[in-house]
Amino acid sequence: MMQSFDAVAFIEEGQERPLDPGSTPFLYNDHGLARFYSNPRGRCISLVEKDPHQLLGTRYDNVSSHAKKIATHTGSYAITELVFGSHPEEVVYQPLWATAETARAFGMTLLQSGESIGFEYQNLVLGQFTYGKWAGHQSPYLGPARQRELLTYNPTDLEFHDFAHVFLARHGRLPLVISVARWLPDRSQIHMADLWLKPGDALVLPPQRMPEKSASQSAGPPRVVDLHGNRNSALACWFTDGEHSLQTETILADRPTMSSEAHGPHYHQQQTPTRHSPPQGWPSLDGEGFGSGQ
C-alpha cells in the first residue's frame, strides 16, 4: 500500500491591495497589521541612519562573487553567486532578536506596535502571505524542472532592491524570522544572521542600490550591501510542536516595479547548507537548532 506524508506548504500568496501614499503618508503598526493614516498615530519614529561601521552576525571572509544565469521557461535572468573561500561545511546564521540596534546593523528600522513612521514611497502594495516551515528548503534558482523540489538542506537566498519593503509579524504567538546579511564586497567579507521579530513588531527597509565604488578603498566608510530574505519566515515553527506555517503582512513593490530592471530585486545565492537556531531566551529550547539534514 502506498503511503504519503501530508502536503508540504511552501509559500502561499494571498490578497494584495495598492497603497496611496499621497492621501495616507504615515504607516502605523497595529499589533502586526499595517494601517495607513494622513497623520501620525501613537509614537512617531524616523528611519534610522545607515551605519556602515556597525557589524553583527557570523563573519565569513574571502567571499567572492560572480554573475550566474538562471534558466526559465521563457529565457533566463541573472543572479549573483556568492562563494565562500574558506569552504565551510555549513554557513551559520547567528540568531538575534530584532531590536532597534540589531535591525540597524542590517540597514533596517524596527517599528513596534503603537508606532508610526512617514512612508511616502510610490508603487507599493500591501500583501498577505503564508510561509510554511519548509519554504527555506526550496530554491528558485535550480531551473524550471526543479522549481518545486524539496531540498534536504536550506540554501542561502538573499536580495536587495530599490523599493521600500516592510515585514510585519502578525502571528499572535510566533516570531517572524528574516534572514539578513551585511556584505562588504571591497573587503571580501560578509556578516550573516537571522532576525527574530517578536509578534506585533515590524521591520522597515528603505530602497537600496548598489553603492558606487570609491577611487580609494581606504577613503571614507566601507561600502556595504544589506541583504535580506524571507524564505525562513516560519523558522519558529521548527521549534514549536504542531505549528507548520504562519501568516504575515508584507509591503512590497507592485508587479511592474518588481519586474523592472532599474528597481527590481537583485538576487544573491550561496549554495552551502545553512544552520539556523533560536535566539537566547527562546522558551524551553536547547538551542542546538536544525541543520542541513533536517
PDB file of N, CA, C and O in Angstrom, residues 13-16 123-125 129 163 252-261 264-265:
ATOM      1  N   GLU A  13       0.554  32.949  -1.610  1.00  0.00           N
ATOM      2  CA  GLU A  13       0.291  34.376  -1.761  1.00  0.00           C
ATOM      3  C   GLU A  13      -1.203  34.638  -1.629  1.00  0.00           C
ATOM      4  O   GLU A  13      -2.010  33.998  -2.290  1.00  0.00           O
ATOM      5  N   GLY A  14      -1.545  35.576  -0.751  1.00  0.00           N
ATOM      6  CA  GLY A  14      -2.939  35.947  -0.555  1.00  0.00           C
ATOM      7  C   GLY A  14      -3.287  37.224  -1.296  1.00  0.00           C
ATOM      8  O   GLY A  14      -2.674  37.576  -2.298  1.00  0.00           O
ATOM      9  N   GLN A  15      -4.275  37.927  -0.790  1.00  0.00           N
ATOM     10  CA  GLN A  15      -4.738  39.147  -1.429  1.00  0.00           C
ATOM     11  C   GLN A  15      -3.709  40.267  -1.267  1.00  0.00           C
ATOM     12  O   GLN A  15      -2.922  40.294  -0.321  1.00  0.00           O
ATOM     13  N   GLU A  16      -3.730  41.199  -2.205  1.00  0.00           N
ATOM     14  CA  GLU A  16      -2.903  42.386  -2.103  1.00  0.00           C
ATOM     15  C   GLU A  16      -3.704  43.590  -2.574  1.00  0.00           C
ATOM     16  O   GLU A  16      -4.617  43.465  -3.381  1.00  0.00           O
ATOM     17  N   ASN A 123       4.399  53.186  -5.717  1.00  0.00           N
ATOM     18  CA  ASN A 123       4.347  51.906  -6.451  1.00  0.00           C
ATOM     19  C   ASN A 123       4.484  50.697  -5.530  1.00  0.00           C
ATOM     20  O   ASN A 123       5.218  49.745  -5.814  1.00  0.00           O
ATOM     21  N   LEU A 124       3.752  50.729  -4.415  1.00  0.00           N
ATOM     22  CA  LEU A 124       3.806  49.641  -3.443  1.00  0.00           C
ATOM     23  C   LEU A 124       2.428  49.023  -3.255  1.00  0.00           C
ATOM     24  O   LEU A 124       1.399  49.641  -3.528  1.00  0.00           O
ATOM     25  N   VAL A 125       2.424  47.789  -2.764  1.00  0.00           N
ATOM     26  CA  VAL A 125       1.190  47.097  -2.412  1.00  0.00           C
ATOM     27  C   VAL A 125       1.345  46.488  -1.026  1.00  0.00           C
ATOM     28  O   VAL A 125       2.459  46.244  -0.553  1.00  0.00           O
ATOM     29  N   PHE A 129       0.750  36.885   3.016  1.00  0.00           N
ATOM     30  CA  PHE A 129       1.498  35.684   2.658  1.00  0.00           C
ATOM     31  C   PHE A 129       1.423  34.671   3.791  1.00  0.00           C
ATOM     32  O   PHE A 129       1.366  35.032   4.974  1.00  0.00           O
ATOM     33  N   PHE A 163      13.265  49.550  -3.813  1.00  0.00           N
ATOM     34  CA  PHE A 163      11.925  49.943  -3.359  1.00  0.00           C
ATOM     35  C   PHE A 163      11.807  49.619  -1.880  1.00  0.00           C
ATOM     36  O   PHE A 163      12.541  48.770  -1.348  1.00  0.00           O
ATOM     37  N   LEU A 252       5.445  45.561  -0.293  1.00  0.00           N
ATOM     38  CA  LEU A 252       6.457  45.353  -1.318  1.00  0.00           C
ATOM     39  C   LEU A 252       6.030  46.063  -2.594  1.00  0.00           C
ATOM     40  O   LEU A 252       4.959  46.682  -2.657  1.00  0.00           O
ATOM     41  N   ALA A 253       6.853  45.996  -3.626  1.00  0.00           N
ATOM     42  CA  ALA A 253       6.590  46.708  -4.873  1.00  0.00           C
ATOM     43  C   ALA A 253       5.448  46.069  -5.641  1.00  0.00           C
ATOM     44  O   ALA A 253       5.179  44.867  -5.532  1.00  0.00           O
ATOM     45  N   ASP A 254       4.774  46.898  -6.444  1.00  0.00           N
ATOM     46  CA  ASP A 254       3.784  46.342  -7.363  1.00  0.00           C
ATOM     47  C   ASP A 254       4.492  45.571  -8.471  1.00  0.00           C
ATOM     48  O   ASP A 254       5.724  45.623  -8.600  1.00  0.00           O
ATOM     49  N   ARG A 255       3.735  44.863  -9.261  1.00  0.00           N
ATOM     50  CA  ARG A 255       4.350  43.942 -10.224  1.00  0.00           C
ATOM     51  C   ARG A 255       5.201  44.653 -11.283  1.00  0.00           C
ATOM     52  O   ARG A 255       6.278  44.163 -11.626  1.00  0.00           O
ATOM     53  N   PRO A 256       4.772  45.793 -11.847  1.00  0.00           N
ATOM     54  CA  PRO A 256       5.663  46.467 -12.814  1.00  0.00           C
ATOM     55  C   PRO A 256       6.995  46.888 -12.200  1.00  0.00           C
ATOM     56  O   PRO A 256       8.051  46.747 -12.836  1.00  0.00           O
ATOM     57  N   THR A 257       6.959  47.396 -10.972  1.00  0.00           N
ATOM     58  CA  THR A 257       8.205  47.797 -10.309  1.00  0.00           C
ATOM     59  C   THR A 257       9.052  46.576  -9.980  1.00  0.00           C
ATOM     60  O   THR A 257      10.279  46.595 -10.158  1.00  0.00           O
ATOM     61  N   MET A 258       8.418  45.514  -9.517  1.00  0.00           N
ATOM     62  CA  MET A 258       9.139  44.298  -9.166  1.00  0.00           C
ATOM     63  C   MET A 258       9.879  43.711 -10.365  1.00  0.00           C
ATOM     64  O   MET A 258      10.989  43.174 -10.228  1.00  0.00           O
ATOM     65  N   SER A 259       9.311  43.844 -11.530  1.00  0.00           N
ATOM     66  CA  SER A 259       9.917  43.253 -12.720  1.00  0.00           C
ATOM     67  C   SER A 259      10.808  44.218 -13.484  1.00  0.00           C
ATOM     68  O   SER A 259      11.406  43.831 -14.493  1.00  0.00           O
ATOM     69  N   SER A 260      10.935  45.454 -13.009  1.00  0.00           N
ATOM     70  CA  SER A 260      11.750  46.422 -13.731  1.00  0.00           C
ATOM     71  C   SER A 260      13.225  46.219 -13.422  1.00  0.00           C
ATOM     72  O   SER A 260      13.611  45.866 -12.311  1.00  0.00           O
ATOM     73  N   GLU A 261      14.058  46.431 -14.426  1.00  0.00           N
ATOM     74  CA  GLU A 261      15.489  46.255 -14.253  1.00  0.00           C
ATOM     75  C   GLU A 261      16.076  47.307 -13.318  1.00  0.00           C
ATOM     76  O   GLU A 261      17.009  47.035 -12.562  1.00  0.00           O
ATOM     77  N   GLY A 264      13.852  46.515  -9.519  1.00  0.00           N
ATOM     78  CA  GLY A 264      13.516  45.183  -9.038  1.00  0.00           C
ATOM     79  C   GLY A 264      14.613  44.539  -8.219  1.00  0.00           C
ATOM     80  O   GLY A 264      15.717  45.079  -8.067  1.00  0.00           O
ATOM     81  N   PRO A 265      14.335  43.368  -7.640  1.00  0.00           N
ATOM     82  CA  PRO A 265      15.291  42.690  -6.762  1.00  0.00           C
ATOM     83  C   PRO A 265      16.563  42.243  -7.473  1.00  0.00           C
ATOM     84  O   PRO A 265      16.535  41.838  -8.637  1.00  0.00           O
TER      85      PRO A 265
END
